[in-house]
Coordinates of C-alpha atoms in Angstrom, one line a residue:
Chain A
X578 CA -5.9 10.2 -4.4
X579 CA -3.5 12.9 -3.0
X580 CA -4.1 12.2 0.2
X581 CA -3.4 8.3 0.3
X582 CA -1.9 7.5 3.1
X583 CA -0.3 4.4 4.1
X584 CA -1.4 4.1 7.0
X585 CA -4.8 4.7 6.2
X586 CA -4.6 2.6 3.2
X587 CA -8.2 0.7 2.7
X588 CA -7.6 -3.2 2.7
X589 CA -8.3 -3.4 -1.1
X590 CA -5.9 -1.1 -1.7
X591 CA -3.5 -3.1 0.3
X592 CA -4.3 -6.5 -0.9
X593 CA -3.4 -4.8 -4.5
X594 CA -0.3 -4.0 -3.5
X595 CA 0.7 -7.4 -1.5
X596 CA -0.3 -8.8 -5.1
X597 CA 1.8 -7.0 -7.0
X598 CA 4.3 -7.8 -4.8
X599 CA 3.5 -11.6 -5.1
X600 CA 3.8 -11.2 -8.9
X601 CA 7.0 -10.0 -8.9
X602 CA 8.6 -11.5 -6.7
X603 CA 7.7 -14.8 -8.7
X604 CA 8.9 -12.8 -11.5
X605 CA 12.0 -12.2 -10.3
X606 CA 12.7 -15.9 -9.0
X607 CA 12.4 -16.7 -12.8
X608 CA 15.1 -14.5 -13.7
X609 CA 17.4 -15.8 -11.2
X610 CA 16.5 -19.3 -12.3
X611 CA 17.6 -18.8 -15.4
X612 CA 20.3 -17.0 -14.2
X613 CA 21.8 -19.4 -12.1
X614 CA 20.3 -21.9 -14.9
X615 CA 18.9 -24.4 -11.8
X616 CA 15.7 -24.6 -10.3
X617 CA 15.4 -21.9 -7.9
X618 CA 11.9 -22.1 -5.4
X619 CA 10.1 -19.3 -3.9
X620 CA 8.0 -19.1 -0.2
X621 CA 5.0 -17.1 -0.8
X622 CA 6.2 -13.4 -0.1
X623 CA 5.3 -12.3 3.0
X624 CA 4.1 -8.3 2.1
X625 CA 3.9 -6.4 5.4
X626 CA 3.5 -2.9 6.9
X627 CA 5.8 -1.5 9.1
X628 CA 7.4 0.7 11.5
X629 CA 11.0 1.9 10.6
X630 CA 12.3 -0.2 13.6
X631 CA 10.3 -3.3 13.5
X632 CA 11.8 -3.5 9.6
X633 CA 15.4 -3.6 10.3
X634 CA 14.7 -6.2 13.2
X635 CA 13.2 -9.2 10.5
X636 CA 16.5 -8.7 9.0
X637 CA 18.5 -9.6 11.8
X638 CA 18.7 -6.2 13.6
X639 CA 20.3 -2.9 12.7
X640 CA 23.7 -4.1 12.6
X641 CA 23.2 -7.3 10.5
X642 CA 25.3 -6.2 7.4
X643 CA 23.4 -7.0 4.0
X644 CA 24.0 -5.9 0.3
X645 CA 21.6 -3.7 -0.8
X646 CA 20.6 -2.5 -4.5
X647 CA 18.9 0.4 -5.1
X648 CA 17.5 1.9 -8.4
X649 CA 15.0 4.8 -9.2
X650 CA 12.3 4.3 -11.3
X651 CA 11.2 7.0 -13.7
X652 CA 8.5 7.0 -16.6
X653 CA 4.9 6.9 -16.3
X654 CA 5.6 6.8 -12.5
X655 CA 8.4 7.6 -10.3
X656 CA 9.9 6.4 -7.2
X657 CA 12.5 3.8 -6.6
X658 CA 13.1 0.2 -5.4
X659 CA 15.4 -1.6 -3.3
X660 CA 16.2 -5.1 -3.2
X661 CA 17.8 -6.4 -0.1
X662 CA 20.0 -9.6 0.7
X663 CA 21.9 -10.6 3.8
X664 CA 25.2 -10.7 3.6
X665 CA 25.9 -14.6 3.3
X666 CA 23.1 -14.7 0.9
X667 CA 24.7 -12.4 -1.3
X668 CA 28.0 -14.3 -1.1
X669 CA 26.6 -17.9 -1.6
X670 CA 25.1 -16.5 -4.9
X671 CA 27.6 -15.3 -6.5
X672 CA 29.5 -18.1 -5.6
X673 CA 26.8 -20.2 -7.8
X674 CA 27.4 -17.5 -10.4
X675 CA 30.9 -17.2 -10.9
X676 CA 32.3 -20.3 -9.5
X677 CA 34.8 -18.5 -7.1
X678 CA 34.6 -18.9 -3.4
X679 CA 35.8 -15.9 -2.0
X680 CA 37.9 -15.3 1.7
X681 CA 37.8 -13.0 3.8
X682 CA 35.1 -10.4 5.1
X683 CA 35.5 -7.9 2.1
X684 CA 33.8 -8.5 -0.9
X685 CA 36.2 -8.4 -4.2
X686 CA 35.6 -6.4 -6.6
X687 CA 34.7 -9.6 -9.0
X688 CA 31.7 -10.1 -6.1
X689 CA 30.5 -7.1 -6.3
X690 CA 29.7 -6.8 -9.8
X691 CA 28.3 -10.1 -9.9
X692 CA 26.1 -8.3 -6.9
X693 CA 25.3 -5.6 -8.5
X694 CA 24.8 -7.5 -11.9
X695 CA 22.3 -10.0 -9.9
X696 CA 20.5 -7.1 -8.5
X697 CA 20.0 -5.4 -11.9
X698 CA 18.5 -8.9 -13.0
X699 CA 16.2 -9.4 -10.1
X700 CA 14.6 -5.8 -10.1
X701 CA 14.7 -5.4 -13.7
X702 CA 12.1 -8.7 -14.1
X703 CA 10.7 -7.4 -10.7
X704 CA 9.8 -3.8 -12.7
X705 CA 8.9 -5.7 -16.2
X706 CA 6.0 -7.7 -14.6
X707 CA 4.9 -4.5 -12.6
X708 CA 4.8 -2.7 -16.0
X709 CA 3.1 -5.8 -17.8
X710 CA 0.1 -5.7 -15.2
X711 CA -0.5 -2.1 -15.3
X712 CA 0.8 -1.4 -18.8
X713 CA 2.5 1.7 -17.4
X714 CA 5.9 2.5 -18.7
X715 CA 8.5 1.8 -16.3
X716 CA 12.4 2.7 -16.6
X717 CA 14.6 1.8 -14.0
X718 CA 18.0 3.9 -13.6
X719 CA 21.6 2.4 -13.2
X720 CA 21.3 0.6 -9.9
X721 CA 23.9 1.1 -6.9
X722 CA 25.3 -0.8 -4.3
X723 CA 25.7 -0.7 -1.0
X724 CA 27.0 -3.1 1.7
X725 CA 27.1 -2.0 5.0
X726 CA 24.8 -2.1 8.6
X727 CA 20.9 -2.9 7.8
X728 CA 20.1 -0.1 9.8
X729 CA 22.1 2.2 7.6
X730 CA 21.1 1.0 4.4
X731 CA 17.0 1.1 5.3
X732 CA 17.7 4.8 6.6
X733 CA 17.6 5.4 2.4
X734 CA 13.7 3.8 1.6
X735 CA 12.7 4.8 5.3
X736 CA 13.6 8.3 4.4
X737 CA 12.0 8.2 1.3
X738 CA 8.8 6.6 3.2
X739 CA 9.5 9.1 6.2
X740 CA 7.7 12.0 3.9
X741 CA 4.6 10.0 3.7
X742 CA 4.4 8.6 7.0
X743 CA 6.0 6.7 9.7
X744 CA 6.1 3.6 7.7
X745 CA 7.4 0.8 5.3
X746 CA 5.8 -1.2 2.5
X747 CA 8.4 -4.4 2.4
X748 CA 8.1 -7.5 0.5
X749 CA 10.0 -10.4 2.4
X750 CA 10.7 -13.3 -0.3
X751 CA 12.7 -16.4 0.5
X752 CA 14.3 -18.5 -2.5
X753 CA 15.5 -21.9 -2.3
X754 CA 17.8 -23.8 -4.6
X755 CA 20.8 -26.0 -3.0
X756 CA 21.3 -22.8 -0.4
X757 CA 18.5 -20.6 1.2
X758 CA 18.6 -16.9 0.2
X759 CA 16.7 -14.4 2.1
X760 CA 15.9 -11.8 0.1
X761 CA 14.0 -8.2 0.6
X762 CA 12.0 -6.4 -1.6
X763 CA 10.9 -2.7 -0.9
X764 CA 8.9 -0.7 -3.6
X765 CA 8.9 3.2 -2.9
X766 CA 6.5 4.7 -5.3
X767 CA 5.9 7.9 -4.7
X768 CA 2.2 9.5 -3.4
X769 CA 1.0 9.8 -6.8
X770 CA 2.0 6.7 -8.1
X771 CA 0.1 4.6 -5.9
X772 CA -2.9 6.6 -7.2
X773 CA -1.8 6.0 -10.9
X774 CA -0.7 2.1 -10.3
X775 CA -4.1 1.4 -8.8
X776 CA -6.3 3.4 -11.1
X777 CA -4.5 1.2 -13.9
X778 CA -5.5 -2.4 -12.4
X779 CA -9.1 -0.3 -12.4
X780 CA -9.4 0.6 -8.8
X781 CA -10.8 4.0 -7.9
Chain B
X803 CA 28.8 0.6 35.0
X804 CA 25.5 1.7 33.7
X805 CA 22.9 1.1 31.1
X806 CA 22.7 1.8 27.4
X807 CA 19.3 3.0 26.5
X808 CA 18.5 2.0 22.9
X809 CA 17.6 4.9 20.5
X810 CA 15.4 3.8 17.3
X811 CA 15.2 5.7 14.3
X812 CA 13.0 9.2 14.1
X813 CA 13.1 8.6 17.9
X814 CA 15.3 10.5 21.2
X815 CA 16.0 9.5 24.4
X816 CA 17.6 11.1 27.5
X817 CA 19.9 9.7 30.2
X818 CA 22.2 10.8 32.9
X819 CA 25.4 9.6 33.8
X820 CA 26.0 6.3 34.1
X821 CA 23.6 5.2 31.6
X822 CA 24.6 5.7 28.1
X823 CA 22.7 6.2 25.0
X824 CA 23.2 4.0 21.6
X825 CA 21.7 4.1 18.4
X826 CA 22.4 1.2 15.7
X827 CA 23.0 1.6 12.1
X828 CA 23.0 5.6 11.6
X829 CA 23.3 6.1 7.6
X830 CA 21.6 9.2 5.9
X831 CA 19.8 10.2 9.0
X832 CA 21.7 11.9 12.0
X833 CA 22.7 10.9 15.3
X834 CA 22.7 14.4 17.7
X835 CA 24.4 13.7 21.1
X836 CA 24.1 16.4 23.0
X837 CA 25.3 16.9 27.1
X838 CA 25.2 19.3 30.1
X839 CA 28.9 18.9 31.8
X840 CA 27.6 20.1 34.9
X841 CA 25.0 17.7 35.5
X842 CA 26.1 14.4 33.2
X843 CA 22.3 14.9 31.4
X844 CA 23.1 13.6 28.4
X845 CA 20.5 12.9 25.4
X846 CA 20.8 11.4 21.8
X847 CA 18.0 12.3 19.0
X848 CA 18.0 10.3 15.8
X849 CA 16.7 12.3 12.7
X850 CA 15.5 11.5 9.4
X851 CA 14.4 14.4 8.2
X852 CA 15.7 18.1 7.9
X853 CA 12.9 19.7 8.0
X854 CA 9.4 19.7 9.9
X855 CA 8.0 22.9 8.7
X856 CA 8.0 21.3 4.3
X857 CA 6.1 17.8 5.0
X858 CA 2.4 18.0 5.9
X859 CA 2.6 14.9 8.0
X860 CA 4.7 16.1 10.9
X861 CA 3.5 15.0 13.7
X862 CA 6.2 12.9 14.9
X863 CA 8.4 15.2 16.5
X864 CA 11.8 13.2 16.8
X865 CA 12.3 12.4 13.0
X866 CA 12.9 16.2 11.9
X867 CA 16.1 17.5 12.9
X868 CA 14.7 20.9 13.7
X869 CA 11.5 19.8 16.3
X870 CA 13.8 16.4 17.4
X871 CA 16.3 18.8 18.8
X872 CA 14.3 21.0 20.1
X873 CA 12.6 18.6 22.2
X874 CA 15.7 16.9 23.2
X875 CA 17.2 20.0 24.6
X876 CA 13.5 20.5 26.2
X877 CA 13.3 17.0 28.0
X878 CA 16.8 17.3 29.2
X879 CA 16.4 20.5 30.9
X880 CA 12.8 19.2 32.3
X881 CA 15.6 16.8 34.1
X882 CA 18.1 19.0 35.5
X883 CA 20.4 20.3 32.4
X884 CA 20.7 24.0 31.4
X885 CA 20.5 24.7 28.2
X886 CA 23.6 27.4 28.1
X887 CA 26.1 25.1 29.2
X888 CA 24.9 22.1 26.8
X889 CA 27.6 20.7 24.1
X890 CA 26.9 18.8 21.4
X891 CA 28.5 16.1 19.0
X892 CA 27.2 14.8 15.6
X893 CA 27.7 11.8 13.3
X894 CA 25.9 10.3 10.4
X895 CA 24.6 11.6 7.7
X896 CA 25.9 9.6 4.9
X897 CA 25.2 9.0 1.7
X898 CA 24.5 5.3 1.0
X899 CA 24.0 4.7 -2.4
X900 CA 26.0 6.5 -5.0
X901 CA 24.2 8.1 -7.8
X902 CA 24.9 9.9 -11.0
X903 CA 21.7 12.3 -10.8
X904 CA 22.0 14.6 -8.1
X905 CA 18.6 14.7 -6.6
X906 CA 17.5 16.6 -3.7
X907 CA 16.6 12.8 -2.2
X908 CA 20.2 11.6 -2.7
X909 CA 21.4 14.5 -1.0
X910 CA 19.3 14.1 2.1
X911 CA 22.5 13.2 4.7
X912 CA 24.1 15.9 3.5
X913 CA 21.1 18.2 4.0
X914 CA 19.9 16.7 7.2
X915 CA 23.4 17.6 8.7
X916 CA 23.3 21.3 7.2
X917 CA 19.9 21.4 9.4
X918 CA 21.4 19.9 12.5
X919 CA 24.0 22.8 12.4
X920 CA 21.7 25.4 11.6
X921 CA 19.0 24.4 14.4
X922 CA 22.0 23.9 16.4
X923 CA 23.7 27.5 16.0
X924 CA 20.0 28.4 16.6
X925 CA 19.6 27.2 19.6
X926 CA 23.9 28.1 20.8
X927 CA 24.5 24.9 21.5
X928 CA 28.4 24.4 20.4
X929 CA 29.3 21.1 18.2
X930 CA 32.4 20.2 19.5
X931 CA 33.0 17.3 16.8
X932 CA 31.4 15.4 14.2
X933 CA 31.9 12.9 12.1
X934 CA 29.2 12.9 9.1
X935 CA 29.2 12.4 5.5
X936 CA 31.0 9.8 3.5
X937 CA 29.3 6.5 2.3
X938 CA 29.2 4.3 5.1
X939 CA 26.9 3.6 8.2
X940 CA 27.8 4.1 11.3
X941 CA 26.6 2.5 15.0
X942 CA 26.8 5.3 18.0
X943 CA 27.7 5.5 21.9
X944 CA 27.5 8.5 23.9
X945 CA 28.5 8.8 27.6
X946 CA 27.4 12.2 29.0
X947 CA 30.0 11.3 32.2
X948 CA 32.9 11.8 29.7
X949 CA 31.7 13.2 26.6
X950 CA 33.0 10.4 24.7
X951 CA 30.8 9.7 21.1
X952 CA 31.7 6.3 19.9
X953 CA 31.3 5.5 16.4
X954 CA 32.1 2.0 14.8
X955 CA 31.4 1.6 11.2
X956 CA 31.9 -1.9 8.8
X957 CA 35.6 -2.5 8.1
X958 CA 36.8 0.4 9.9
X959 CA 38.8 0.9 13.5
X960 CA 36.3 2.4 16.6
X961 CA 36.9 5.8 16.8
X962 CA 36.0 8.4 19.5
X963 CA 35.1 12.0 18.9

């Protein structure tokens, strides 16, 4: 299991994964149902394989700005997950959350805690249902924030990716409530992990 | 006026004057510029990585800042440029996402610039500016006619290096 590769990642292997990824996602569209205490719908992910460059083009191109939220992941696995939202997407939502329409291009700091608070919620429940599935121990770290240039903010997971291979594992879920949010999920396990999150759903 | 040719990321491209060369988005990775004055050969290499010689899967030659500048330098001079008179300027390299643990991952702009220096000393080609680090991304130009690096980052005036 060392040597698992991405790109030579068997299709069961990869249907596992697009599952997972299915899973929490739905997960995670709970949590910000509750959240935002409204019904809140959720497109089947889309759970793709790609090329650094081909990633940051479904988002709108490199220099589409977007908030994104990063945390690692420690415990019975490592690695780290990012979850992704364009930029108007992040503002409508906290808009639902705290009421206040903000002006301007910069984000207050009221926003961005809200952001970051939003983020914490999504991957949390994204983590806990990973966790319940394979009954591995999960603990995710203090999240950050970034909002700047896709491009710039992928460079971090393609990086991490970039010691594996030339690729990214990416999760594209859309949710729906009275405004459409476009969100982006990337999980970034790292090469033993996939071994240890497979051989836990009983796949050798 | 010429083209822009469009650099992606762990990828390099060469141009001579008019054309320019662009890359969109730099964050932790580095943008390398580098130019022959003589001819106008100008190149741009977009790194990832610092180093080719500690992963196993390394065959893709532009995304580690020591083989992507290498072979930069090599397919400029293959188009004219000589390597003793070639100038370079850097940008990128930042750290995104601001974290309490300093890992060795978190630190990966600052260590991918510390490899563009050292591969660039290596190879005595002079970095005549560079505008790296800090927490924001950054979107590139480079004419080899002038020189000029262009960098534009979120919220922030152009500048030119």
């Amino acid at each position: 299991m060392a040597n698992l590769n991405l790109e030579t990642m068997s299709q069961e292997y990869y249907d596992v994964l697009k599952e997972l990824g299915n899973i929490g996602a739905g997960n995670a569209t709970s949590a910000l149902a509750q959240m935002l205490q409204c019904k809140v719908d959720m497109l089947v992910p889309q759970v793709k394989l790609l090329e650094f460059q081909d990633v940051a083009t479904i988002m709108g191109g490199e220099e589409q700005i977007m908030a994104g939220i990063y945390l690692g992941v420690s415990g019975d696995i490592t690695g780290s997950i990012m979850f992704l939202l364009e930029k108007d997407s992040a503002r409508n939502l906290v808009k639902m959350l705290t009421g206040v329409s903000a002006e301007g291009e910069e984000f207050s700091d009221l926003e961005l805690s809200a952001l970051q608070e939003v983020g914490n919620i999504i991957t949390s429940s994204y983590l806990n249902s990973l966790s319940s599935m394979t009954k591995l121990r999960l603990s995710p770290s203090i999240p950050a924030l970034a909002i700047d240039m896709a491009g710039a903010i992928l460079s971090v997971p393609a990086i991490e990716f970039g010691v594996l291979g030339d690729k990214i594992l990416l999760i594209q879920t859309q949710f729906f409530n009275e405004v459409h949010l476009d969100g982006y999920f990337i999980l970034i396990p790292d090469l033993e992990s996939y071994g240890k999150i497979l051989a836990s759903l009983g796949i050798q | 006026m010429g083209e822009t040719i469009k650099v992606g990321m762990a990828d390099l491209k060469v141009c001579v004057s008019p054309d320019a060369v662009t890359t969109l988005g730099l964050g932790s990775c580095v943008g390398i510029a580098i130019r022959d004055p003589v001819t106008k050969i100008g190149g741009l290499a977009h790194v990832m990585l610092p180093d080719s010689t500690q992963i196993k899967n390394n065959s893709n030659i532009p995304k580690f800042a020591d083989t992507g500048i290498k072979e930069l330098v090599r397919q400029m001079v293959a188009k004219g440029a000589k390597q003793s008179r070639m100038v370079a300027k850097i940008a990128g390299g930042a750290q995104m996402f601001a974290f309490q643990n300093k890992s060795e991952m978190v630190r990966i702009g600052e260590r991918n610039v510390e490899a563009t220096k050292k591969k660039l000393a290596e190879m005595k080609i002079p970095i005549l500016a560079e505008d790296t680090g800090n927490s924001y991304g950054r979107t590139v130009v480079f004419y080899p006619e002038t020189g000029d690096f262009i960098i534009r980052a979120v919220g922030k005036p152009q500048k030119t290096i």
